[in-house]
PDB file of C-alpha atoms in Angstrom:
ATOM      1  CA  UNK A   1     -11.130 -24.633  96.413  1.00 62.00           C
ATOM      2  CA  UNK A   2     -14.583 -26.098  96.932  1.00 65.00           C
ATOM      3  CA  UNK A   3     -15.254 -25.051  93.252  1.00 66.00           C
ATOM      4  CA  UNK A   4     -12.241 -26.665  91.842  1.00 66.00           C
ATOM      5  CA  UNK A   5     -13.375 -29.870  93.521  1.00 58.00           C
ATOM      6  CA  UNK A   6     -16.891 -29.857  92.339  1.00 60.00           C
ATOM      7  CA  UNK A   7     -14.916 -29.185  89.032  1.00 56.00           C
ATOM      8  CA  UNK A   8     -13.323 -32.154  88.847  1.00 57.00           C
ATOM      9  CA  UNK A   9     -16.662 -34.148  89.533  1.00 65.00           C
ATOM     10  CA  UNK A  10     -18.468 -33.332  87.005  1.00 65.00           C
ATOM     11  CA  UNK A  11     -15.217 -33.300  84.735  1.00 61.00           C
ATOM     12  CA  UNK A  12     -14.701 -36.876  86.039  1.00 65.00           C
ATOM     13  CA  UNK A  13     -18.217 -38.025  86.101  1.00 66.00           C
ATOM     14  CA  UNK A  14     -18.753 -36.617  82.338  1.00 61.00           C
ATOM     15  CA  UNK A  15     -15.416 -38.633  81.088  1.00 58.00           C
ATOM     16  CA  UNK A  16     -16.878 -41.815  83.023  1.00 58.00           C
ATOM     17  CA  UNK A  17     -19.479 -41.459  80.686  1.00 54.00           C
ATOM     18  CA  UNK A  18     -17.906 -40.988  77.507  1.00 52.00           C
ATOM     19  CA  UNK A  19     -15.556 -44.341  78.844  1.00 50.00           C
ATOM     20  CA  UNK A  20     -18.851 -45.813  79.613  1.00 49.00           C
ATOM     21  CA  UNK A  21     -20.345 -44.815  75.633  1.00 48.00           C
ATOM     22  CA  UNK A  22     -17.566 -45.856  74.488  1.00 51.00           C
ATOM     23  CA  UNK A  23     -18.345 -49.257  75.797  1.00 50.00           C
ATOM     24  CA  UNK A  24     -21.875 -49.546  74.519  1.00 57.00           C
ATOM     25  CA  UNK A  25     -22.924 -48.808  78.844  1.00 69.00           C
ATOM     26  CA  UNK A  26     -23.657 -45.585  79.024  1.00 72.00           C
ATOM     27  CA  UNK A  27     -27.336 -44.379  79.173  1.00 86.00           C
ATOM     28  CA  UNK A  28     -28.365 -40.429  79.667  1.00 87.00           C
ATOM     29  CA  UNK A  29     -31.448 -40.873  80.633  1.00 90.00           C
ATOM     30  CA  UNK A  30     -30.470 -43.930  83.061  1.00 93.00           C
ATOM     31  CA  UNK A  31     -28.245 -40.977  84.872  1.00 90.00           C
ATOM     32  CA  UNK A  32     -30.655 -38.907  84.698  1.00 92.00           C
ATOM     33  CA  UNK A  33     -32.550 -40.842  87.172  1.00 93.00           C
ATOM     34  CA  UNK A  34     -30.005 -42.371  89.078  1.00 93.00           C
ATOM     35  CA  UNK A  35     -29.117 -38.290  90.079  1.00 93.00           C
ATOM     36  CA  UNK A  36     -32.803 -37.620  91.004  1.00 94.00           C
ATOM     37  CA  UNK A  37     -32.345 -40.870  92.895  1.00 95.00           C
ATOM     38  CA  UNK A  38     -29.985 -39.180  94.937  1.00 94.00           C
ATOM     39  CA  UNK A  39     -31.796 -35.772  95.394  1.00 95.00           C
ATOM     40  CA  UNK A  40     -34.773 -37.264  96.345  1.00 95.00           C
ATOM     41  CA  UNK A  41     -33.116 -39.286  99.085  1.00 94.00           C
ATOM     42  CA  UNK A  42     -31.015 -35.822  99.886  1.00 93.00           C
ATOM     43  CA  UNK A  43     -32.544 -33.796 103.148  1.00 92.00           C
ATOM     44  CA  UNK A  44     -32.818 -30.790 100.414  1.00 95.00           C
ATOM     45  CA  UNK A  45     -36.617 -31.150 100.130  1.00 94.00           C
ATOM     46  CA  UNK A  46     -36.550 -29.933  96.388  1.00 96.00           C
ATOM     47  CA  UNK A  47     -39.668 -30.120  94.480  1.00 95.00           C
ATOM     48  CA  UNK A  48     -39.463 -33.027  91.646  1.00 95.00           C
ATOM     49  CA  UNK A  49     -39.627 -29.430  89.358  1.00 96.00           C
ATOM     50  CA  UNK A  50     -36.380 -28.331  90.991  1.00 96.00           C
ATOM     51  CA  UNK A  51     -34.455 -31.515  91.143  1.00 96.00           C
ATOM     52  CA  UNK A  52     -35.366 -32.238  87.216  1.00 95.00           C
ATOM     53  CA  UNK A  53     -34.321 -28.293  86.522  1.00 96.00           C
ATOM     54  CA  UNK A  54     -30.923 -29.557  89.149  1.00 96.00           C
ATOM     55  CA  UNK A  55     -30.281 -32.609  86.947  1.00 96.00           C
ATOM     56  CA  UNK A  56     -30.717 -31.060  83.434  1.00 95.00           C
ATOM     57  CA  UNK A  57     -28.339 -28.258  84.062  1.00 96.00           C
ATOM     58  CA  UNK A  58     -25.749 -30.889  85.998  1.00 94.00           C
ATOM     59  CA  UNK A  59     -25.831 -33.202  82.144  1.00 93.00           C
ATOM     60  CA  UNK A  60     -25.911 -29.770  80.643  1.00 93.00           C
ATOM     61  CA  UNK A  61     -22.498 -28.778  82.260  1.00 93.00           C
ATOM     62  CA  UNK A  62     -21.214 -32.571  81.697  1.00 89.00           C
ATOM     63  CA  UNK A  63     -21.952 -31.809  77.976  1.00 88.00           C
ATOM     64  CA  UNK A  64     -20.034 -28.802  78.001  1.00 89.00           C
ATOM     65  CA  UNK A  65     -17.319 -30.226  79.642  1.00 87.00           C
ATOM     66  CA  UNK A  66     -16.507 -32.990  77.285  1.00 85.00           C
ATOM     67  CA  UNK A  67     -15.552 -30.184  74.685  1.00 81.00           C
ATOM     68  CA  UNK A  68     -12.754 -29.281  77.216  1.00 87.00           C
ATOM     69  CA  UNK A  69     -10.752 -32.506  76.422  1.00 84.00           C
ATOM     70  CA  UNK A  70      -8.514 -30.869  74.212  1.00 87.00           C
ATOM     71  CA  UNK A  71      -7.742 -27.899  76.304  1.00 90.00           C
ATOM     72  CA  UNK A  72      -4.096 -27.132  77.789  1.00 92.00           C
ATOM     73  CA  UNK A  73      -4.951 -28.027  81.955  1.00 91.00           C
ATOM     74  CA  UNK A  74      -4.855 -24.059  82.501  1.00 93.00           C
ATOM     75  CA  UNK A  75      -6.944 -23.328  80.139  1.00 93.00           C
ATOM     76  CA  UNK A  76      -9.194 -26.684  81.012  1.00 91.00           C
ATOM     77  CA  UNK A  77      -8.811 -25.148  84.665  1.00 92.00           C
ATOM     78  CA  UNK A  78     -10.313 -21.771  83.918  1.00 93.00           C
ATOM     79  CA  UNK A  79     -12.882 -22.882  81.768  1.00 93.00           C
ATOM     80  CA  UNK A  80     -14.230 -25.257  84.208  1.00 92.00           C
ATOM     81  CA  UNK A  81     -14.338 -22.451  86.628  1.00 93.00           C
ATOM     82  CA  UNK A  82     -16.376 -20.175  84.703  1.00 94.00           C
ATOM     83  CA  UNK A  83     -18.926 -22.986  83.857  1.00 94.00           C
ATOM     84  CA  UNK A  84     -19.247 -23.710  87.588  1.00 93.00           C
ATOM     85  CA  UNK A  85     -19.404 -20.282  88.043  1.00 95.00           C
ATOM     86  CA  UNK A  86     -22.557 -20.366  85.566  1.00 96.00           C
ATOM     87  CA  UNK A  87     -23.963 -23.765  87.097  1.00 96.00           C
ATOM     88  CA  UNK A  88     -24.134 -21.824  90.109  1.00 96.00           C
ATOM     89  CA  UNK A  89     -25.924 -18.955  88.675  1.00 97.00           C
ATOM     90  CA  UNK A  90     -28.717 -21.546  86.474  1.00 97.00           C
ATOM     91  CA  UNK A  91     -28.809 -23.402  90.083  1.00 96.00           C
ATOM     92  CA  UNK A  92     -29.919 -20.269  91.650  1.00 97.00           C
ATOM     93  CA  UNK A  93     -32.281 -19.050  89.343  1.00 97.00           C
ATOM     94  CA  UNK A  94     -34.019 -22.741  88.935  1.00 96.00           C
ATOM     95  CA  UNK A  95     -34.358 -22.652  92.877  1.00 96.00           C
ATOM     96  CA  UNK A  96     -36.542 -19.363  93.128  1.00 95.00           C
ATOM     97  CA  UNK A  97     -33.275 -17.427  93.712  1.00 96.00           C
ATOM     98  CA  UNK A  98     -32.474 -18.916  97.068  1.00 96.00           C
ATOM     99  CA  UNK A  99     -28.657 -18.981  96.865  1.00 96.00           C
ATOM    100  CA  UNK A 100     -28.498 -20.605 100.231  1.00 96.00           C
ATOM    101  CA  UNK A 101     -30.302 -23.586  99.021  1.00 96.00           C
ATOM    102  CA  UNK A 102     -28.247 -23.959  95.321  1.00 96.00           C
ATOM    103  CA  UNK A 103     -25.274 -23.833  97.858  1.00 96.00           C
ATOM    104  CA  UNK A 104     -26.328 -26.724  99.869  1.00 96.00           C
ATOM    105  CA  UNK A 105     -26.749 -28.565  96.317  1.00 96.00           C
ATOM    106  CA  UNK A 106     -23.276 -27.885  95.956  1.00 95.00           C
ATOM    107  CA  UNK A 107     -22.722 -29.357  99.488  1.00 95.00           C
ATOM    108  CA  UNK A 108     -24.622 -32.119  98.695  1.00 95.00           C
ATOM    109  CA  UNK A 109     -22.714 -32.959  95.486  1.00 94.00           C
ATOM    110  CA  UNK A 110     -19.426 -32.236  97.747  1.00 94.00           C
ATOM    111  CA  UNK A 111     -20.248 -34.712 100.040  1.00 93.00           C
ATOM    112  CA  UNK A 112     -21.210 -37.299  97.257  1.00 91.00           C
ATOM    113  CA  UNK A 113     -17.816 -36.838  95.763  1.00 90.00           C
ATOM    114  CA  UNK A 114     -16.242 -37.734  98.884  1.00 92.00           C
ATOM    115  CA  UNK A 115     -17.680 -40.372  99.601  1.00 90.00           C
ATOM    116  CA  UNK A 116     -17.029 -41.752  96.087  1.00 87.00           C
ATOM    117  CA  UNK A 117     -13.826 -41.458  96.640  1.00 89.00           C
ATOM    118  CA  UNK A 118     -13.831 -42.781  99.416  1.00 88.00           C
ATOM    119  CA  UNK A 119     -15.583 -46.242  98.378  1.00 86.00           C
ATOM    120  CA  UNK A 120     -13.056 -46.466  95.369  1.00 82.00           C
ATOM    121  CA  UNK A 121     -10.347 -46.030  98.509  1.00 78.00           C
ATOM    122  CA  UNK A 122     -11.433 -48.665  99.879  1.00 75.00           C
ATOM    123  CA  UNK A 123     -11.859 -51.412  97.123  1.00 63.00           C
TER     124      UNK A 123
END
């Protein structure tokens, strides 16, 4: 369930920022930053390599995801499983292997999802 969540972040997150292109507002490597931002303020203690290898596969996904726009919600469902499925895996292997650790990325992301949500609760 966690995965369909985390899912729908990135799904959401990458159609922000085609809304956002669309506009003339949206800036890659802006994000880019604004997510290492976040890691670096995370308790994860990744090394600057890690979080940039985090980051680039996280836009990576987004990119992949905005090809799933045309997709039945099944099949958008089942595709965005297998790519976090794969995230998981390039996670993994950019952290030395250490599945616990590309886990609490996912936790970490989790938790920033919520409390987006959250925030846009509240306004």
């Amino acid at each position: 369930m966690k995965k369909i969540f985390f899912a729908l972040i990135i799904f959401t997150i990458g159609f922000a920022g085609k809304t956002m292109a669309q506009r003339g507002g949206f800036d890659p490597a802006q994000m880019k930053a604004r997510q290492i931002e976040q890691l670096k303020s995370s308790n994860l203690n990744l090394t600057d390599v890690q979080m940039d290898s985090i980051v680039s596969i996280n836009m990576d996904m987004m990119q992949q995801m905005r090809g799933m726009r045309d997709l039945s919600p099944d099949e958008r469902m089942s595709k965005m499983k297998e790519l976090n499925d794969l995230r998981m895996k390039r996670w993994t292997s950019a952290l030395n292997n250490d599945k616990a650790l590309a886990q609490k990325v996912e936790d970490f992301y989790e938790q920033q999802r919520k409390q987006r949500m959250q925030n846009r609760g509240q306004q």
